[in-house]
Amino acid sequence: MLSRDQLREHLIQTRIAGDVATPRENNLDHYSSVANRDAYYMLGLTFEQPWSFRDVLALMAKSAGVVSDPGHRWGQDTIDPDRTIDALDAMADSIAGALSLDSPRLLFATGHPTGLLAVHLPLARFAAERGARLLTPAEGWVYSGAGFGRPRHIRYLEEVAMLNEKGGFVHTHDSAPMERMLSELDTPPDLVIADHGWAGAAGEAGVPTVAFADSNDPALFLGEAEGKIAACVPLDDNVLPRHYAPLVERIVTRVSRAL
């Protein structure tokens, strides 16, 4: 496993954190959308606090390490690699807690198959090796994704849920698939490991949830601040998949040491 310093350098070099590819203007646009309660960017969550645009920006500066200055409107934005590492450790502690239960039941899902599937697959395999039952509810459920009008259905790859459209896994913010999955379970999972609307819907339902989120996905960080998400890892969610391997290794190593 990489040391903390080595992992920090890796995050910066691969732009998982540090100077990330997501532009500042995109981040601010999404923060404004959440402040205006645009359902697409809420990722299935509701909030008790009003969360103005300035509030969202301040929270993202604190939780993800984006530039806190509201006058910085264009160009480069950042994710603090130390916040990424701290959140990875918090996520690992939640996973260790779930795996310490008798016959733990876990659920994995991703709305970003081109990037984060490379994280979810090895974590799911590790959880299964540690005795977890990986749940696969609502497999094959078909619906028309919000705003798309084209049929999409839930499909699992090695017990990781994704949306499939015309034979390919697709990016989605939608919370409806996770809502459907949870509705088909008599007992909720002991832990959901997810991102985007899959994580938001689980957290909204009161299911213990840990999540990965980019700097332009503020809703999950707001959910963490309000206690609906146990841990939210800030990272660029669409770099080359192989670059995520040291993050998985850190989680797996910390969980293994805790069990």
Coordinates of C-alpha atoms in Angstrom, one line a residue:
M1 CA 0.0 0.0 0.0
L2 CA 1.2 3.5 -0.8
S3 CA 2.1 5.7 2.2
R4 CA -0.1 8.7 2.8
D5 CA 2.4 11.0 1.1
Q6 CA 2.8 8.7 -1.9
L7 CA -1.0 8.4 -2.2
R8 CA -1.3 12.2 -2.0
E9 CA 1.2 12.5 -4.9
H10 CA -0.6 9.9 -6.9
L11 CA -3.9 11.7 -6.5
I12 CA -2.3 15.0 -7.7
Q13 CA -0.4 13.4 -10.6
T14 CA -3.4 11.6 -11.9
R15 CA -5.7 14.6 -11.2
I16 CA -8.1 12.5 -9.1
A17 CA -7.5 15.4 -6.7
G18 CA -5.5 18.5 -6.8
D19 CA -6.0 20.5 -10.0
V20 CA -8.9 18.5 -11.4
A21 CA -10.4 18.5 -14.9
T22 CA -13.9 19.7 -13.8
P23 CA -13.9 23.4 -14.6
R24 CA -14.9 26.0 -12.0
E25 CA -17.8 27.2 -14.0
N26 CA -19.3 23.7 -14.1
N27 CA -18.9 23.4 -10.3
L28 CA -20.6 26.7 -9.6
D29 CA -23.4 26.0 -12.0
H30 CA -24.2 22.7 -10.2
Y31 CA -24.0 24.5 -6.8
S32 CA -26.5 27.0 -8.0
S33 CA -28.8 24.2 -9.3
V34 CA -28.8 22.4 -5.9
A35 CA -29.5 25.7 -4.2
N36 CA -32.5 26.1 -6.5
R37 CA -33.5 22.5 -5.7
D38 CA -33.2 21.3 -9.3
A39 CA -34.2 17.6 -9.0
Y40 CA -31.6 16.4 -11.4
Y41 CA -28.8 17.6 -9.2
M42 CA -30.4 16.7 -5.9
L43 CA -29.6 13.0 -6.5
G44 CA -32.7 11.8 -4.7
L45 CA -32.0 13.7 -1.5
T46 CA -34.0 16.3 0.4
F47 CA -32.5 18.7 2.9
E48 CA -33.6 20.3 6.2
Q49 CA -31.3 23.3 5.9
P50 CA -32.0 26.0 3.2
W51 CA -28.5 25.7 1.6
S52 CA -28.1 28.9 -0.4
F53 CA -25.5 29.1 -3.2
R54 CA -23.0 30.6 -0.7
D55 CA -23.8 27.9 1.8
V56 CA -23.2 25.1 -0.8
L57 CA -19.9 26.7 -1.9
A58 CA -18.7 27.0 1.7
L59 CA -19.6 23.4 2.4
M60 CA -17.8 22.2 -0.7
A61 CA -14.7 24.2 0.2
K62 CA -14.8 22.5 3.6
S63 CA -15.6 19.0 2.5
A64 CA -14.0 18.7 -0.9
G65 CA -11.4 21.5 -0.9
V66 CA -12.7 23.6 -3.9
V67 CA -11.7 27.2 -4.0
S68 CA -13.7 29.1 -1.4
D69 CA -13.7 32.5 -3.1
P70 CA -17.1 33.2 -4.7
G71 CA -15.4 35.7 -6.9
H72 CA -13.4 32.9 -8.6
R73 CA -15.9 32.2 -11.4
W74 CA -13.9 30.6 -14.2
G75 CA -11.0 28.3 -14.9
Q76 CA -9.3 25.9 -12.5
D77 CA -10.9 24.4 -9.5
T78 CA -9.4 21.9 -7.0
I79 CA -10.1 18.9 -4.7
D80 CA -7.9 18.7 -1.6
P81 CA -6.1 15.3 -1.7
D82 CA -5.9 15.2 2.1
R83 CA -9.6 15.4 2.3
T84 CA -9.8 12.6 -0.3
I85 CA -7.6 10.4 1.9
D86 CA -9.4 11.2 5.1
A87 CA -12.7 10.4 3.5
L88 CA -11.3 7.1 2.1
D89 CA -10.4 6.2 5.6
A90 CA -13.8 7.1 6.9
M91 CA -15.4 5.0 4.2
A92 CA -13.2 2.1 5.1
D93 CA -14.3 2.3 8.7
S94 CA -17.9 2.2 7.7
I95 CA -17.3 -0.8 5.5
A96 CA -15.3 -2.5 8.3
G97 CA -18.2 -1.9 10.6
A98 CA -20.7 -3.5 8.2
L99 CA -18.5 -6.5 7.5
S100 CA -18.1 -7.1 11.3
L101 CA -21.8 -7.9 11.5
D102 CA -23.1 -11.5 11.3
S103 CA -24.1 -12.3 7.7
P104 CA -23.7 -8.7 6.4
R105 CA -25.8 -7.6 3.4
L106 CA -24.2 -5.0 1.1
L107 CA -25.4 -3.3 -2.0
F108 CA -23.1 -1.8 -4.7
A109 CA -24.1 0.6 -7.5
T110 CA -22.6 3.2 -9.7
G111 CA -23.9 5.9 -12.0
H112 CA -20.4 6.4 -13.5
P113 CA -19.4 3.1 -15.1
T114 CA -16.7 4.6 -17.3
G115 CA -14.7 5.6 -14.2
L116 CA -15.9 4.4 -10.8
L117 CA -16.8 0.8 -11.8
A118 CA -13.1 0.2 -11.4
V119 CA -13.5 1.0 -7.7
H120 CA -16.8 -0.8 -7.1
L121 CA -15.9 -4.1 -8.7
P122 CA -12.8 -4.9 -6.5
L123 CA -14.5 -3.6 -3.4
A124 CA -17.5 -5.9 -4.1
R125 CA -15.2 -8.8 -4.6
F126 CA -13.4 -8.1 -1.4
A127 CA -16.7 -7.8 0.6
A128 CA -17.9 -11.1 -0.8
E129 CA -14.6 -12.8 0.2
R130 CA -15.1 -11.4 3.7
G131 CA -18.5 -13.1 4.0
A132 CA -20.9 -10.4 2.8
R133 CA -24.0 -11.3 0.9
L134 CA -24.1 -8.9 -2.1
L135 CA -27.7 -8.0 -2.9
T136 CA -29.1 -7.8 -6.5
P137 CA -32.7 -6.6 -6.2
A138 CA -34.8 -5.4 -9.2
E139 CA -32.5 -6.9 -11.8
G140 CA -34.0 -6.2 -15.2
W141 CA -36.4 -3.5 -14.0
V142 CA -37.2 -1.3 -17.0
Y143 CA -38.2 2.4 -16.9
S144 CA -37.7 5.5 -19.0
G145 CA -34.9 7.5 -17.4
A146 CA -35.8 11.0 -16.3
G147 CA -35.5 13.4 -19.3
F148 CA -34.4 10.7 -21.7
G149 CA -37.6 8.9 -22.8
R150 CA -35.6 5.8 -23.7
P151 CA -36.0 2.5 -21.9
R152 CA -33.2 1.7 -19.4
H153 CA -33.0 -1.2 -17.1
I154 CA -31.0 -2.3 -14.1
R155 CA -28.2 -4.8 -14.9
Y156 CA -25.6 -6.2 -12.6
L157 CA -21.9 -6.9 -13.4
E158 CA -20.5 -9.0 -10.6
E159 CA -23.2 -7.7 -8.2
V160 CA -22.6 -4.0 -9.0
A161 CA -25.8 -2.4 -10.2
M162 CA -25.8 0.0 -13.2
L163 CA -28.2 1.2 -15.8
N164 CA -28.1 -0.4 -19.2
E165 CA -29.4 1.2 -22.4
K166 CA -29.1 -0.4 -25.8
G167 CA -26.5 -2.9 -24.6
G168 CA -24.2 -0.4 -22.9
F169 CA -23.9 0.8 -19.3
V170 CA -24.7 4.5 -19.0
H171 CA -24.0 7.5 -16.8
T172 CA -26.9 8.5 -14.6
H173 CA -27.8 10.9 -11.8
D174 CA -31.2 9.3 -11.4
S175 CA -32.4 8.1 -8.0
A176 CA -35.4 6.0 -9.3
P177 CA -33.4 2.8 -9.8
M178 CA -32.1 2.7 -6.2
E179 CA -35.6 3.6 -4.9
R180 CA -37.0 0.6 -6.8
M181 CA -34.2 -1.7 -5.6
L182 CA -34.8 -0.8 -2.0
S183 CA -38.6 -1.3 -2.4
E184 CA -38.0 -4.9 -3.4
L185 CA -36.1 -5.7 -0.2
D186 CA -37.9 -6.9 2.9
T187 CA -34.9 -5.8 5.0
P188 CA -32.7 -2.9 4.0
P189 CA -29.0 -3.5 3.4
D190 CA -26.5 -3.1 6.2
L191 CA -24.5 -0.8 3.9
V192 CA -24.8 0.8 0.4
I193 CA -21.6 1.7 -1.4
A194 CA -22.5 3.9 -4.3
D195 CA -22.4 7.3 -6.1
H196 CA -24.7 9.7 -7.8
G197 CA -28.4 9.1 -7.4
W198 CA -27.9 5.5 -6.3
A199 CA -26.2 6.8 -3.1
G200 CA -28.6 9.7 -2.7
A201 CA -31.7 7.6 -2.8
A202 CA -30.2 5.1 -0.3
G203 CA -29.2 7.9 2.1
E204 CA -32.6 9.5 1.8
A205 CA -34.2 6.2 2.7
G206 CA -32.2 6.0 5.9
V207 CA -30.0 3.2 4.7
P208 CA -26.3 3.4 5.9
T209 CA -24.5 4.7 2.9
V210 CA -21.0 5.7 1.8
A211 CA -20.4 7.5 -1.5
F212 CA -17.9 8.7 -4.0
A213 CA -18.6 12.2 -5.4
D214 CA -17.0 14.6 -7.8
S215 CA -16.6 18.3 -7.0
N216 CA -19.6 19.0 -9.2
D217 CA -21.9 16.7 -7.3
P218 CA -22.6 18.8 -4.1
A219 CA -25.8 17.0 -3.1
L220 CA -24.0 14.0 -1.6
F221 CA -21.7 16.3 0.5
L222 CA -24.8 18.1 1.7
G223 CA -26.3 14.7 2.5
E224 CA -23.2 13.9 4.5
A225 CA -23.4 17.3 6.4
E226 CA -27.0 16.5 7.3
G227 CA -26.2 12.9 8.4
K228 CA -27.8 11.0 5.6
I229 CA -24.5 9.9 4.0
A230 CA -21.9 8.3 6.4
A231 CA -18.9 9.2 4.3
C232 CA -18.4 11.0 1.0
V233 CA -15.1 10.7 -0.8
P234 CA -14.2 13.8 -3.0
L235 CA -12.5 12.8 -6.2
D236 CA -12.6 13.2 -10.0
D237 CA -15.0 10.4 -10.9
N238 CA -13.8 9.9 -14.5
V239 CA -10.1 9.6 -14.8
L240 CA -8.5 6.5 -16.4
P241 CA -9.9 3.5 -14.4
R242 CA -6.4 2.0 -13.6
H243 CA -5.6 5.2 -11.6
Y244 CA -8.1 4.3 -8.9
A245 CA -6.3 1.1 -7.9
P246 CA -4.3 2.7 -5.0
L247 CA -7.5 4.1 -3.5
V248 CA -9.1 0.7 -3.5
E249 CA -5.9 -0.7 -1.9
R250 CA -6.1 1.8 0.9
I251 CA -9.7 1.0 1.7
V252 CA -9.1 -2.8 1.5
T253 CA -6.0 -2.6 3.7
R254 CA -7.6 -0.5 6.4
V255 CA -10.7 -2.7 6.4
S256 CA -8.6 -5.9 6.7
R257 CA -6.7 -4.5 9.6
A258 CA -9.9 -3.5 11.4
L259 CA -11.5 -7.0 11.1

